[in-house]
Amino acid sequence: QQQVKQSPQSLIVQKGGIPIINCAYENTAFDYFPWYQQFPGKGPALLIAIRPDVSEKKEGRFTISFNKSAKQFSLHIMDSQPGDSATYFCAATSQSNFGNEKLTFGTGTRLTIIP
Amino acid sequence: DTGVSQNPRHKITKRGQNVTFRCDPISEHNRLYWYRQTLGQGPEFLTYFQNEAQLEKSRLLSDRFSAERPKGSFSTLEIQRTEQGDSAMYLCASSLAAIFWGYPFPEAFFGQGTRLTVV
């Protein structure tokens, strides 16, 4: 059962453009929503994360928008660069799991930024 | 390098053989997770340790899989009688329990993974 749905599967954007990756979740117990960036041959690395008590969070060129009522959240990358080309995963977890903050991941979006 | 370290990076094995992977978490981290990632998919939770205690196992973890974390330090994941369906990237992550509920959220740091190919 996929609890976090992610789209699109792949995305090609020209340098300077704003790629947007969308995720939707089902489990209302989720209370922490991180985004991970993964380069080939590497493990995922935390990029930015948000809690459901805010609707937007910005860190540098990365912004998360969160819609609690729709159970959706998205990642925007401003002024995208070729170095941003990677696979991006949204994830969700709950702190009510008695310390087990296991992550439920989306299926990933392969982003390519062309010069 | 003070990040999460996994060994080996790659493992090719014949079907039916046993394999063991090792994960060295960030030294002060008390939580350790194993995930499995297949091609084109996101990582899936396998199991979780709080110090040396294994507190949860996913239904994905069949009886052929066993994980240990002796003394709450490094962890090993063993797969017995490997099958072709076990071919995947096995990721280890560690985190430090939050001081109090809610903030800061314990960030999970991932290793580079062990890629297993069963032929």
Coordinates of C-alpha atoms in Angstrom, one line a residue:
Chain A
Q1 CA 0.0 0.0 0.0
Q2 CA 1.6 3.2 -1.2
Q3 CA 0.9 5.9 1.4
V4 CA 2.8 8.7 -0.3
K5 CA 2.1 9.3 -4.0
Q6 CA 4.6 11.4 -5.9
S7 CA 4.5 12.9 -9.4
P8 CA 5.8 13.3 -11.9
Q9 CA 8.1 10.3 -12.4
S10 CA 10.6 12.4 -14.4
L11 CA 11.0 16.0 -15.2
I12 CA 13.2 18.0 -17.6
V13 CA 13.6 21.7 -17.0
Q14 CA 15.8 24.3 -18.6
K15 CA 18.3 26.1 -16.4
G16 CA 16.7 28.9 -14.5
G17 CA 13.3 27.3 -14.6
I18 CA 11.2 26.3 -11.6
P19 CA 10.7 22.5 -11.4
I20 CA 7.7 21.5 -9.2
I21 CA 7.3 18.1 -7.7
N22 CA 4.1 17.1 -6.0
C23 CA 3.2 14.6 -3.3
A24 CA 0.0 13.5 -1.7
Y25 CA -0.4 11.4 1.5
E26 CA -3.2 9.4 3.0
N27 CA -2.2 8.8 6.7
T28 CA -3.4 11.8 8.8
A29 CA -1.0 10.7 11.6
F30 CA 1.9 11.9 9.5
D31 CA 3.4 15.1 11.1
Y32 CA 6.7 15.6 9.4
F33 CA 7.4 15.8 5.7
P34 CA 11.0 15.8 4.5
W35 CA 12.3 16.0 1.0
Y36 CA 15.4 14.0 0.1
Q37 CA 17.9 14.4 -2.8
Q38 CA 19.7 11.4 -4.1
F39 CA 22.6 11.4 -6.6
P40 CA 23.5 8.2 -8.5
G41 CA 25.5 5.8 -6.2
K42 CA 24.7 7.8 -3.1
G43 CA 22.3 7.5 -0.3
P44 CA 19.4 10.0 0.1
A45 CA 20.3 13.3 1.8
L46 CA 17.9 15.6 3.6
L47 CA 17.1 18.7 1.6
I48 CA 14.3 20.5 3.5
A49 CA 11.4 19.5 5.7
I50 CA 8.2 20.9 6.9
R51 CA 5.7 20.3 9.7
P52 CA 1.9 20.6 9.0
D53 CA 1.5 23.7 11.2
V54 CA 3.0 25.9 8.5
S55 CA 2.0 26.3 4.8
E56 CA 5.3 27.2 3.4
K57 CA 9.0 26.8 4.2
K58 CA 12.0 28.2 2.3
E59 CA 15.6 27.3 2.5
G60 CA 17.8 28.9 -0.1
R61 CA 16.4 28.0 -3.5
F62 CA 14.2 25.3 -2.2
T63 CA 10.6 25.9 -1.1
I64 CA 8.0 23.4 0.3
S65 CA 4.3 24.3 0.0
F66 CA 2.0 22.4 2.3
N67 CA -1.8 22.0 2.0
K68 CA -3.0 20.2 5.1
S69 CA -6.7 20.0 4.1
A70 CA -5.8 18.5 0.8
K71 CA -3.1 16.3 2.3
Q72 CA -0.7 17.5 -0.4
F73 CA 2.8 19.1 -0.4
S74 CA 5.2 20.1 -3.1
L75 CA 8.8 21.1 -3.7
H76 CA 9.8 24.1 -5.8
I77 CA 13.3 24.7 -6.9
M78 CA 14.0 28.3 -7.8
D79 CA 16.6 29.3 -10.4
S80 CA 17.4 25.6 -11.1
Q81 CA 20.9 24.7 -12.0
P82 CA 22.4 21.6 -13.8
G83 CA 23.9 20.6 -10.4
D84 CA 20.3 20.1 -9.2
S85 CA 19.9 17.2 -11.5
A86 CA 19.2 14.3 -9.2
T87 CA 16.3 12.1 -8.0
Y88 CA 14.1 13.7 -5.4
F89 CA 12.0 11.8 -2.9
C90 CA 9.2 13.2 -0.7
A91 CA 8.7 11.3 2.5
A92 CA 6.5 11.4 5.6
T93 CA 6.6 10.2 9.1
S94 CA 5.0 10.5 12.5
Q95 CA 6.6 11.3 15.9
S96 CA 3.8 9.3 17.5
N97 CA 5.4 6.0 16.6
F98 CA 7.0 5.8 20.0
G99 CA 10.4 6.9 18.7
N100 CA 10.3 5.0 15.5
E101 CA 10.4 7.9 13.0
K102 CA 10.4 5.5 10.1
L103 CA 10.1 7.3 6.8
T104 CA 7.5 6.4 4.1
F105 CA 8.9 7.5 0.8
G106 CA 7.3 8.5 -2.5
T107 CA 8.4 6.7 -5.6
G108 CA 10.8 9.5 -6.6
T109 CA 11.2 12.1 -9.4
R110 CA 14.2 12.1 -11.7
L111 CA 14.9 15.7 -12.4
T112 CA 17.2 16.8 -15.2
I113 CA 18.2 20.5 -15.6
I114 CA 19.4 21.2 -19.1
P115 CA 21.8 24.1 -19.7
Chain B
D1 CA 34.5 10.9 7.5
T2 CA 31.9 11.1 10.3
G3 CA 28.9 10.0 8.2
V4 CA 27.1 6.7 8.1
S5 CA 29.4 4.1 6.6
Q6 CA 28.2 0.9 4.9
N7 CA 30.2 -2.1 3.7
P8 CA 30.6 -3.5 1.2
R9 CA 29.4 -1.0 -1.4
H10 CA 28.6 -3.8 -3.9
K11 CA 28.0 -7.5 -3.5
I12 CA 27.3 -10.0 -6.2
T13 CA 26.2 -13.4 -5.0
K14 CA 24.8 -16.6 -6.3
R15 CA 21.2 -17.6 -5.5
G16 CA 21.1 -19.6 -2.3
Q17 CA 24.2 -18.1 -0.7
N18 CA 24.1 -16.1 2.5
V19 CA 25.3 -12.5 2.6
T20 CA 26.0 -10.0 5.4
F21 CA 26.1 -6.3 5.3
R22 CA 27.6 -3.9 7.9
C23 CA 26.5 -0.4 8.9
D24 CA 28.5 1.9 11.1
P25 CA 26.2 4.8 12.2
I26 CA 27.3 8.3 13.3
S27 CA 28.9 7.6 16.6
E28 CA 26.5 9.4 19.0
H29 CA 23.3 8.3 17.2
N30 CA 21.1 5.9 19.1
R31 CA 18.6 5.0 16.4
L32 CA 19.5 2.9 13.4
Y33 CA 17.3 2.0 10.4
W34 CA 17.6 -0.4 7.5
Y35 CA 15.8 0.4 4.3
R36 CA 15.6 -1.4 0.9
Q37 CA 15.5 0.5 -2.4
T38 CA 14.7 -1.2 -5.7
L39 CA 15.3 0.4 -9.0
G40 CA 13.0 3.3 -9.7
Q41 CA 11.4 3.1 -6.2
G42 CA 11.8 5.0 -3.0
P43 CA 13.4 3.3 0.0
E44 CA 11.2 1.0 2.0
F45 CA 11.5 0.5 5.8
L46 CA 12.8 -2.8 6.9
T47 CA 13.7 -2.6 10.6
Y48 CA 14.6 -0.2 13.4
F49 CA 16.9 -0.3 16.4
Q50 CA 16.9 1.9 19.5
N51 CA 20.4 1.4 20.9
E52 CA 20.8 -2.4 20.8
A53 CA 17.1 -3.3 20.9
Q54 CA 15.3 -4.2 17.6
L55 CA 12.0 -2.5 18.1
E56 CA 10.2 -3.0 14.8
K57 CA 10.4 -5.2 11.8
S58 CA 8.5 -4.6 8.5
R59 CA 6.5 -7.4 6.9
L60 CA 9.0 -7.0 4.1
L61 CA 11.6 -8.7 6.3
S62 CA 11.0 -12.4 5.8
D63 CA 12.5 -15.1 8.0
R64 CA 15.5 -15.2 5.8
F65 CA 16.5 -11.7 7.0
S66 CA 18.0 -11.0 10.3
A67 CA 19.5 -7.8 11.7
E68 CA 21.6 -7.2 14.8
R69 CA 23.1 -4.2 16.6
P70 CA 25.3 -5.6 19.4
K71 CA 26.2 -3.0 22.0
G72 CA 24.2 -0.4 20.2
S73 CA 27.0 0.5 17.9
F74 CA 27.4 -1.0 14.4
S75 CA 24.7 -3.1 12.8
T76 CA 24.6 -6.1 10.5
L77 CA 21.9 -7.3 8.1
E78 CA 22.1 -10.9 7.0
I79 CA 20.2 -12.5 4.2
Q80 CA 20.1 -16.3 4.2
R81 CA 19.4 -18.3 1.1
T82 CA 19.4 -15.3 -1.2
E83 CA 16.8 -15.1 -4.0
Q84 CA 16.9 -13.0 -7.1
G85 CA 14.1 -10.8 -5.7
D86 CA 16.5 -9.7 -2.9
S87 CA 18.5 -7.8 -5.5
A88 CA 18.3 -4.2 -4.3
M89 CA 20.2 -1.3 -2.7
Y90 CA 20.2 -1.8 1.1
L91 CA 20.4 1.5 2.9
C92 CA 21.3 2.2 6.5
A93 CA 20.3 5.4 8.3
S94 CA 21.0 6.7 11.8
S95 CA 19.5 9.5 13.9
L96 CA 19.7 10.9 17.4
A97 CA 16.5 10.8 19.5
A98 CA 14.9 14.2 20.0
I99 CA 15.5 15.8 23.4
F100 CA 11.8 16.4 23.7
W101 CA 8.8 15.5 21.5
G102 CA 8.2 17.8 18.6
Y103 CA 11.4 19.7 18.2
P104 CA 14.0 19.3 16.8
F105 CA 12.9 16.5 14.7
P106 CA 15.6 13.8 14.6
E107 CA 17.1 14.0 11.1
A108 CA 17.9 10.6 9.5
F109 CA 21.4 10.5 7.9
F110 CA 21.8 7.8 5.2
G111 CA 24.8 5.8 4.2
Q112 CA 25.7 5.2 0.6
G113 CA 24.1 1.8 0.6
T114 CA 25.2 -1.7 -0.3
R115 CA 24.0 -2.8 -3.8
L116 CA 23.2 -6.5 -3.8
T117 CA 22.9 -8.4 -7.0
V118 CA 21.8 -12.0 -6.8
V119 CA 22.6 -14.0 -9.9

